[in-house]
Tab-separated table of C-alpha atoms in Angstrom:
chain	number	residue	atom	x	y	z
A	205	MET	CA	24.108	63.860	57.817
A	206	VAL	CA	26.628	65.771	59.931
A	207	GLY	CA	23.803	68.150	60.814
A	208	MET	CA	22.305	65.338	62.868
A	209	VAL	CA	25.432	65.261	65.060
A	210	SER	CA	25.371	68.908	66.168
A	211	VAL	CA	25.112	72.444	64.812
A	212	SER	CA	28.810	72.923	65.608
A	213	ALA	CA	29.770	69.861	63.577
A	214	LEU	CA	27.683	71.140	60.682
A	215	ALA	CA	29.313	74.570	60.872
A	216	ALA	CA	32.790	72.966	61.064
A	217	VAL	CA	32.265	70.868	57.939
A	218	GLY	CA	30.780	73.884	56.173
A	219	MET	CA	33.802	76.019	57.009
A	220	SER	CA	36.092	73.271	55.725
A	221	MET	CA	34.519	73.826	52.309
A	222	GLN	CA	35.958	77.339	52.383
A	223	PHE	CA	39.407	75.927	53.204
A	224	MET	CA	39.101	73.500	50.298
A	225	MET	CA	38.418	76.488	48.064
A	226	VAL	CA	41.844	77.800	49.052
A	227	ILE	CA	43.409	74.396	48.309
A	228	ASN	CA	41.616	74.442	44.958
A	229	VAL	CA	43.816	77.409	44.090
A	230	LEU	CA	46.793	75.073	43.859
A	231	MET	CA	44.822	72.546	41.821
A	232	THR	CA	43.759	75.320	39.451
A	233	LEU	CA	47.428	76.048	38.736
A	234	TYR	CA	47.767	72.809	36.754
A	235	VAL	CA	44.141	71.833	36.003
A	236	VAL	CA	42.890	74.867	34.027
A	237	GLY	CA	46.019	75.233	31.902
A	238	GLY	CA	46.107	71.474	31.419
A	239	ASN	CA	42.484	71.470	30.291
A	240	ALA	CA	43.056	74.252	27.763
A	241	LEU	CA	46.049	72.450	26.236
A	242	ILE	CA	44.590	68.930	26.374
A	243	SER	CA	41.370	70.017	24.642
A	244	ARG	CA	43.398	71.767	21.909
A	245	PHE	CA	45.675	68.755	21.439
A	246	ILE	CA	42.637	66.472	21.114
A	247	GLY	CA	41.063	68.916	18.623
A	248	GLN	CA	44.309	68.718	16.615
A	249	GLY	CA	44.282	64.891	16.764
A	250	ARG	CA	47.380	64.711	19.025
A	251	LYS	CA	46.231	62.238	21.685
A	252	ARG	CA	49.771	61.046	22.502
A	253	ARG	CA	50.947	64.564	23.348
A	254	ALA	CA	47.836	65.181	25.467
A	255	SER	CA	48.494	61.913	27.337
A	256	ALA	CA	52.129	62.877	27.985
A	257	LEU	CA	50.964	66.198	29.419
A	258	LEU	CA	48.528	64.359	31.711
A	259	TYR	CA	51.395	62.233	33.058
A	260	GLY	CA	53.575	65.285	33.736
A	261	LEU	CA	50.758	67.092	35.498
A	262	SER	CA	50.037	63.985	37.609
A	263	VAL	CA	53.629	63.939	38.881
A	264	PHE	CA	53.432	67.648	39.654
A	265	ALA	CA	50.107	67.170	41.500
A	266	ILE	CA	51.525	64.394	43.704
A	267	ILE	CA	54.571	66.469	44.700
A	268	LEU	CA	52.409	69.509	45.452
A	269	SER	CA	49.953	67.466	47.542
A	270	VAL	CA	52.691	66.474	50.023
A	271	PHE	CA	53.216	70.093	51.102
A	272	VAL	CA	49.459	70.739	51.325
A	273	THR	CA	48.961	67.628	53.479
A	274	ILE	CA	51.607	68.762	55.971
A	275	GLY	CA	50.167	72.284	56.192
A	276	GLY	CA	46.565	71.101	56.510
A	277	TYR	CA	47.270	68.454	59.131
A	278	PHE	CA	49.312	70.614	61.483
A	279	GLY	CA	47.585	73.947	60.859
A	280	SER	CA	43.892	72.999	60.834
A	281	SER	CA	43.011	74.367	64.300
A	282	HIS	CA	44.793	77.666	63.609
A	283	ILE	CA	42.830	78.097	60.354
A	284	TYR	CA	39.483	77.663	62.126
A	285	ALA	CA	40.554	80.082	64.867
A	286	LEU	CA	41.618	82.629	62.257
A	287	MET	CA	38.107	82.433	60.774
A	288	GLY	CA	36.638	83.438	64.135
A	289	ALA	CA	34.975	80.083	64.873
A	290	SER	CA	33.840	79.182	68.391
A	291	GLU	CA	35.849	76.739	70.523
A	292	ASP	CA	33.430	73.890	69.820
A	293	VAL	CA	33.576	74.480	66.055
A	294	ILE	CA	37.405	74.660	66.193
A	295	SER	CA	37.555	71.336	68.067
A	296	GLN	CA	35.162	69.577	65.677
A	297	GLY	CA	36.685	71.151	62.583
A	298	SER	CA	40.257	70.284	63.532
A	299	MET	CA	39.369	66.588	63.866
A	300	TYR	CA	37.599	66.638	60.503
A	301	PHE	CA	40.233	68.524	58.523
A	302	LYS	CA	43.209	66.539	59.849
A	303	ILE	CA	41.729	63.355	58.391
A	304	LEU	CA	40.784	65.112	55.164
A	305	SER	CA	44.349	66.441	54.838
A	306	LEU	CA	45.712	62.894	54.772
A	307	GLY	CA	43.670	62.296	51.617
A	308	ILE	CA	44.809	65.414	49.759
A	309	VAL	CA	46.917	63.392	47.313
A	310	VAL	CA	43.884	61.431	46.041
A	311	ILE	CA	41.798	64.617	45.960
A	312	PHE	CA	44.440	66.291	43.762
A	313	ILE	CA	44.707	63.315	41.389
A	314	ASP	CA	40.923	62.879	41.216
A	315	ASN	CA	40.446	66.528	40.274
A	316	LEU	CA	43.123	66.336	37.571
A	317	LEU	CA	41.867	63.113	35.968
A	318	TYR	CA	38.226	64.192	36.061
A	319	ASN	CA	38.967	67.494	34.335
A	320	ALA	CA	41.467	66.034	31.863
A	321	LEU	CA	39.052	63.348	30.665
A	322	SER	CA	36.278	65.925	30.407
A	323	ALA	CA	38.578	68.214	28.371
A	324	ALA	CA	39.277	65.253	26.080
A	325	GLY	CA	35.534	64.752	25.582
A	326	ASP	CA	34.831	61.790	27.902
A	327	THR	CA	32.266	63.251	30.292
A	328	LYS	CA	30.098	60.112	30.419
A	329	SER	CA	32.658	57.920	32.204
A	330	SER	CA	33.368	60.689	34.716
A	331	LEU	CA	29.641	61.026	35.369
A	332	TYR	CA	29.246	57.317	36.181
A	333	ILE	CA	32.312	57.353	38.443
A	334	LYS	CA	31.093	60.437	40.311
A	335	LEU	CA	27.569	59.025	40.756
A	336	PHE	CA	28.893	55.740	42.159
A	337	SER	CA	31.343	57.645	44.346
A	338	ALA	CA	28.547	59.839	45.729
A	339	ALA	CA	26.579	56.687	46.612
A	340	ILE	CA	29.619	55.223	48.394
A	341	ASN	CA	30.153	58.477	50.279
A	342	ALA	CA	26.510	58.646	51.383
A	343	PHE	CA	26.499	55.006	52.518
A	344	LEU	CA	29.763	55.353	54.440
A	345	ASN	CA	28.504	58.578	56.036
A	346	TYR	CA	25.500	56.651	57.360
A	347	VAL	CA	27.693	53.789	58.595
A	348	LEU	CA	30.625	55.716	60.072
A	349	ILE	CA	28.951	58.858	61.447
A	350	PHE	CA	26.191	57.046	63.345
A	351	GLY	CA	27.757	53.599	63.842
A	352	HIS	CA	25.895	50.920	61.885
A	353	TYR	CA	26.668	47.366	60.739
A	354	GLY	CA	29.030	46.793	63.640
A	355	PHE	CA	31.067	49.961	63.184
A	356	GLU	CA	31.685	52.471	65.957
A	357	ALA	CA	29.959	55.890	65.700
A	358	TYR	CA	32.789	58.238	64.734
A	359	GLY	CA	30.674	61.388	64.346
A	360	ILE	CA	32.352	64.136	62.349
A	361	GLU	CA	35.497	62.004	61.940
A	362	GLY	CA	33.369	59.361	60.215
A	363	ALA	CA	32.313	61.962	57.640
A	364	ALA	CA	35.979	62.687	56.892
A	365	TYR	CA	36.845	58.994	56.530
A	366	ALA	CA	33.880	58.500	54.185
A	367	THR	CA	34.985	61.409	51.990
A	368	VAL	CA	38.582	60.182	51.682
A	369	ILE	CA	37.492	56.607	50.874
A	370	ALA	CA	35.172	57.906	48.144
A	371	TYR	CA	38.069	59.839	46.574
A	372	ILE	CA	40.274	56.726	46.703
A	373	PHE	CA	37.570	54.846	44.784
A	374	ASN	CA	37.522	57.634	42.167
A	375	VAL	CA	41.275	57.461	41.553
A	376	ILE	CA	41.230	53.668	41.246
A	377	ALA	CA	38.323	53.840	38.778
A	378	TYR	CA	40.048	56.536	36.700
A	379	TYR	CA	43.276	54.514	36.663
A	380	PHE	CA	41.576	51.450	35.168
A	381	LEU	CA	39.715	53.694	32.721
A	382	ILE	CA	42.815	55.381	31.287
A	383	LYS	CA	44.635	52.023	31.091
A	384	LYS	CA	42.233	51.008	28.312
A	385	SER	CA	43.664	51.422	24.823
A	386	ASN	CA	40.463	53.045	23.534
A	387	SER	CA	40.332	55.633	26.336
A	388	LYS	CA	40.234	59.292	25.311
A	389	LEU	CA	43.497	59.745	27.256
A	390	ASN	CA	46.256	57.470	28.558
A	391	LEU	CA	49.243	57.975	30.811
A	392	ILE	CA	52.419	58.146	28.713
A	393	PRO	CA	55.513	58.475	30.965
A	394	ILE	CA	57.057	61.409	29.136
A	395	ILE	CA	57.443	64.851	30.700
A	396	ARG	CA	57.537	67.657	28.142
A	397	ILE	CA	58.773	70.689	30.051
A	398	LYS	CA	57.656	73.001	27.247
A	399	ASP	CA	54.033	71.824	27.515
A	400	MET	CA	54.155	71.984	31.316
A	401	ILE	CA	55.300	75.613	31.124
A	402	ARG	CA	52.506	76.386	28.647
A	403	ALA	CA	49.967	74.843	31.038
A	404	TRP	CA	51.340	76.871	33.956
A	405	HIS	CA	51.338	80.022	31.829
A	406	VAL	CA	47.576	79.665	31.351
A	407	GLY	CA	47.022	78.324	34.854
A	408	TRP	CA	48.767	81.010	36.900
A	409	SER	CA	46.156	83.691	36.199
A	410	ALA	CA	43.372	81.170	36.836
A	411	ALA	CA	45.085	80.207	40.103
A	412	LEU	CA	45.465	83.863	41.076
A	413	ASP	CA	41.784	84.327	40.226
A	414	ARG	CA	40.878	81.395	42.463
A	415	ALA	CA	43.228	82.593	45.224
A	416	ILE	CA	41.755	86.077	45.400
A	417	SER	CA	38.241	84.671	45.028
A	418	SER	CA	38.868	82.184	47.839
A	419	MET	CA	40.177	84.934	50.096
A	420	SER	CA	37.098	86.960	49.195
A	421	PHE	CA	34.841	84.054	50.177
A	422	LEU	CA	36.733	83.551	53.427
A	423	VAL	CA	36.180	87.216	54.294
A	424	PHE	CA	32.543	86.878	53.218
A	425	VAL	CA	32.075	83.805	55.439
A	426	SER	CA	33.786	85.635	58.306
A	427	ILE	CA	31.124	88.356	58.010
A	428	ILE	CA	28.404	85.695	58.187
A	429	THR	CA	30.192	84.013	61.125
A	430	ALA	CA	29.940	87.296	63.038
A	431	TYR	CA	26.137	86.928	63.009
A	432	GLY	CA	26.321	83.654	64.988
A	433	THR	CA	26.597	79.869	64.682
A	434	ALA	CA	22.985	79.377	63.527
A	435	GLU	CA	23.457	81.912	60.717
A	436	LEU	CA	26.729	80.278	59.669
A	437	ALA	CA	25.218	76.781	59.761
A	438	GLY	CA	22.163	78.010	57.826
A	439	TYR	CA	24.374	79.522	55.146
A	440	GLN	CA	26.436	76.322	54.870
A	441	VAL	CA	23.336	74.109	54.618
A	442	GLY	CA	21.856	76.405	51.985
A	443	LEU	CA	25.130	76.351	50.067
A	444	ARG	CA	25.187	72.561	50.077
A	445	ILE	CA	21.624	72.313	48.816
A	446	GLU	CA	22.340	74.923	46.166
A	447	GLY	CA	25.134	72.596	45.066
A	448	ILE	CA	22.371	70.492	43.482
A	449	ALA	CA	21.747	73.402	41.125
A	450	PHE	CA	25.503	73.848	40.681
A	451	MET	CA	25.876	70.331	39.281
A	452	PRO	CA	24.311	70.964	35.847
A	453	GLY	CA	25.948	74.386	35.784
A	454	PHE	CA	29.395	72.921	36.441
A	455	GLY	CA	28.665	70.102	34.003
A	456	PHE	CA	27.825	72.444	31.149
A	457	ALA	CA	30.727	74.726	32.080
A	458	ILE	CA	33.076	71.752	31.670
A	459	ALA	CA	31.324	70.823	28.401
A	460	ALA	CA	31.710	74.397	27.124
A	461	MET	CA	35.371	74.452	28.170
A	462	ALA	CA	36.123	71.163	26.374
A	463	LEU	CA	34.125	71.910	23.209
A	464	VAL	CA	35.434	75.458	22.878
A	465	GLY	CA	39.036	74.301	23.371
A	466	GLN	CA	38.718	71.400	20.926
A	467	ASN	CA	37.142	73.526	18.203
A	468	ILE	CA	39.719	76.278	18.597
A	469	GLY	CA	42.366	73.551	18.285
A	470	ALA	CA	40.631	72.410	15.088
A	471	ALA	CA	40.711	76.059	13.812
A	472	ASN	CA	36.896	76.365	13.828
A	473	LYS	CA	36.233	79.495	15.872
A	474	GLU	CA	32.627	79.943	14.778
A	475	ARG	CA	31.725	76.471	15.989
A	476	ALA	CA	33.673	77.109	19.199
A	477	TYR	CA	31.537	80.202	19.857
A	478	ASN	CA	28.289	78.354	19.098
A	479	MET	CA	29.188	75.465	21.410
A	480	GLY	CA	29.368	77.901	24.322
A	481	VAL	CA	26.011	79.438	23.401
A	482	ILE	CA	24.305	76.031	23.161
A	483	SER	CA	25.817	74.875	26.473
A	484	GLY	CA	24.579	78.087	28.085
A	485	ARG	CA	21.011	77.694	26.841
A	486	ILE	CA	20.735	74.154	28.180
A	487	ALA	CA	22.247	75.255	31.499
A	488	TYR	CA	19.641	78.050	31.837
A	489	ILE	CA	16.853	75.475	31.585
A	490	PHE	CA	18.352	73.035	34.099
A	491	MET	CA	19.422	75.584	36.691
A	492	GLY	CA	16.269	77.661	36.253
A	493	SER	CA	14.176	74.550	36.947
A	494	VAL	CA	16.164	73.748	40.086
A	495	GLY	CA	15.775	77.391	41.116
A	496	ILE	CA	11.987	76.973	41.084
A	497	VAL	CA	12.315	73.992	43.441
A	498	LEU	CA	14.582	75.977	45.790
A	499	ILE	CA	12.025	78.794	45.939
A	500	THR	CA	8.989	76.540	46.427
A	501	ILE	CA	10.025	74.025	49.096
A	502	PRO	CA	13.081	75.391	50.954
A	503	GLU	CA	12.061	74.133	54.410
A	504	VAL	CA	11.548	70.583	53.140
A	505	LEU	CA	15.004	70.529	51.554
A	506	VAL	CA	16.736	71.949	54.632
A	507	SER	CA	15.030	69.451	56.958
A	508	PHE	CA	17.073	66.634	55.372
A	509	PHE	CA	20.251	68.251	56.744
A	510	THR	CA	19.260	69.591	60.168
A	511	GLN	CA	16.368	69.797	62.620
A	512	ASP	CA	17.579	72.972	64.311
A	513	ILE	CA	14.786	75.575	63.953
A	514	ALA	CA	17.064	78.618	63.735
A	515	THR	CA	19.281	76.965	61.115
A	516	ILE	CA	16.261	75.912	59.041
A	517	LYS	CA	14.951	79.481	59.054
A	518	VAL	CA	18.226	81.028	57.847
A	519	ALA	CA	18.844	78.330	55.232
A	520	SER	CA	15.300	78.680	53.873
A	521	TYR	CA	15.720	82.433	53.347
A	522	TYR	CA	19.011	81.727	51.601
A	523	LEU	CA	17.480	79.154	49.224
A	524	ILE	CA	14.562	81.394	48.264
A	525	LEU	CA	16.917	84.226	47.342
A	526	VAL	CA	19.497	82.147	45.466
A	527	GLY	CA	16.701	80.356	43.643
A	528	LEU	CA	15.968	83.674	41.958
A	529	ALA	CA	19.585	83.968	40.777
A	530	GLN	CA	20.056	80.563	39.139
A	531	ILE	CA	19.815	81.764	35.527
A	532	PRO	CA	22.476	84.511	35.829
A	533	LEU	CA	24.553	81.964	37.755
A	534	ALA	CA	24.250	79.595	34.769
A	535	ILE	CA	25.485	82.369	32.465
A	536	MET	CA	28.457	82.955	34.751
A	537	PHE	CA	29.358	79.244	34.971
A	538	VAL	CA	29.135	78.428	31.276
A	539	TYR	CA	30.673	81.545	29.756
A	540	SER	CA	33.528	81.672	32.278
A	541	GLY	CA	34.161	77.976	31.506
A	542	ALA	CA	34.191	78.732	27.776
A	543	LEU	CA	36.683	81.574	28.278
A	544	ARG	CA	38.957	79.304	30.331
A	545	GLY	CA	38.728	76.642	27.634
A	546	ALA	CA	40.026	79.245	25.203
A	547	GLY	CA	42.838	80.128	27.616
A	548	ALA	CA	41.431	83.601	28.391
A	549	THR	CA	42.100	83.228	32.116
A	550	LYS	CA	43.330	86.815	32.534
A	551	THR	CA	39.876	88.058	31.510
A	552	THR	CA	38.098	85.842	34.048
A	553	LEU	CA	40.622	86.954	36.681
A	554	LYS	CA	39.723	90.641	36.228
A	555	ILE	CA	35.962	90.015	36.202
A	556	ASN	CA	35.888	87.775	39.265
A	557	VAL	CA	38.221	89.813	41.460
A	558	LEU	CA	36.535	93.161	40.813
A	559	SER	CA	33.054	91.675	41.104
A	560	LEU	CA	33.622	89.775	44.348
A	561	TRP	CA	35.345	92.593	46.196
A	562	PHE	CA	33.458	95.652	44.981
A	563	LEU	CA	30.004	94.108	44.556
A	564	ARG	CA	29.917	91.483	47.328
A	565	VAL	CA	32.528	91.633	50.113
A	566	ILE	CA	32.785	95.387	50.693
A	567	PRO	CA	28.999	96.039	50.460
A	568	SER	CA	28.368	93.077	52.817
A	569	TYR	CA	30.820	94.435	55.371
A	570	ILE	CA	29.187	97.878	55.199
A	571	ALA	CA	25.735	96.298	55.620
A	572	TYR	CA	26.939	94.328	58.670
A	573	LYS	CA	28.456	97.434	60.279
A	574	MET	CA	25.247	99.377	59.633
A	575	GLY	CA	23.281	96.754	61.573
A	576	TYR	CA	21.444	95.011	58.729
A	577	GLY	CA	20.476	91.361	59.221
A	578	ILE	CA	21.725	88.236	57.478
A	579	ILE	CA	19.049	88.484	54.770
A	580	MET	CA	20.585	91.712	53.489
A	581	ILE	CA	23.917	89.869	53.080
A	582	PHE	CA	22.167	87.235	50.962
A	583	ILE	CA	20.495	89.946	48.852
A	584	ILE	CA	23.856	91.625	48.190
A	585	MET	CA	25.263	88.236	47.162
A	586	ASN	CA	22.420	87.781	44.647
A	587	ILE	CA	22.888	91.237	43.151
A	588	GLU	CA	26.594	90.500	42.642
A	589	THR	CA	25.723	87.214	40.875
A	590	LEU	CA	23.284	88.990	38.560
A	591	LEU	CA	25.737	91.729	37.592
A	592	LYS	CA	28.581	89.267	37.083
A	593	GLY	CA	26.387	87.156	34.798
A	594	LEU	CA	25.614	90.220	32.689
A	595	ILE	CA	29.317	91.112	32.454
A	596	TYR	CA	30.208	87.601	31.257
A	597	TRP	CA	27.411	87.719	28.678
A	598	TYR	CA	28.739	91.022	27.318
A	599	ILE	CA	32.354	89.786	27.136
A	600	TYR	CA	31.304	86.547	25.466
A	601	GLN	CA	29.299	88.342	22.757
A	602	LYS	CA	32.334	90.451	21.798
A	603	ARG	CA	34.248	87.281	20.718
A	604	GLU	CA	37.670	88.812	21.346
A	605	TRP	CA	38.539	85.913	23.647
A	606	LEU	CA	38.497	83.544	20.629
A	607	ASN	CA	41.900	84.907	19.581
A	608	THR	CA	43.681	84.085	22.860
A	609	LYS	CA	47.137	82.526	22.392
A	610	VAL	CA	48.268	79.679	24.682
């Protein structure tokens, strides 16, 4: 809906997604390691210990969020300027990200509780909460961005308020869920330093992976930004629409992570391996089907986000190309999730860093300097996705990751 405000507002919100990827690095530090341990504890029938770990990680997340809020609120305009955004995009983006920064604490807690419950095997409750939250976010976007039902039109600031309110709803819903005695996890106010250190031991390489990957994406987006605002907005719109295809991929990646971790905890490595394979096959079907839709009607999909002709053209090219890469993307999502569930985060670190820099960022920069258009950048991105998917498939088949110690 922000696309209806202005192209600059759309570009600003899109760039904020890249900043959130950097913030996700800090969340990865405690989420991935926590997931690996929680799923193993549940597989071993140790719900109380898993619940104590969740409490300790929640305290850590709240403390960490305070520092991120301060940095995001006071440094938002400098971050946009560093990315090479225009003055209008910097102005719009600064307003948006300052508000979003004030909600970092609920974003951190939401991410932790969602992943922890999924690792424990309760994906259904999380699904219902996320669906209701998405509906709230969409409704509040309509009300606060454009000014309906007696509310003032806040524009891009309204989008930020809507996002934060939706996250607050998530945390409240998760709180009441884990208070139930029959919940997969509870909050037990015990902090086991040993388990926290184990979670961080697994999480640090995943966080480093995310950090380097996020920096890679920021550089990649900076290359796209150099082509112009329409190209940047088109890329961001295409990325958001592609997120529809990401949903089943992320869902089955989380399922693979939880099932692999639980079965390794139960000392059933063969079943752990098969769970990843089954999750992958289902993900191929879902994401492949969405890929067909992206290829067939790109202009129709983009028109829901913006009416700018130049942006629609760029976004449509993007969707056609990424539609062709949905199956290797599914392989990448599911098998990397399975490896993280086993605690093999050092393996995913090596694959992602080498792939992003040597197969995407550097070739894209060379293509830009040689005068190639934005479509060539999208093609390079697709080739990198394909090759990375093949690498994950090869690593997964070798089964060495099943013996990872956490």
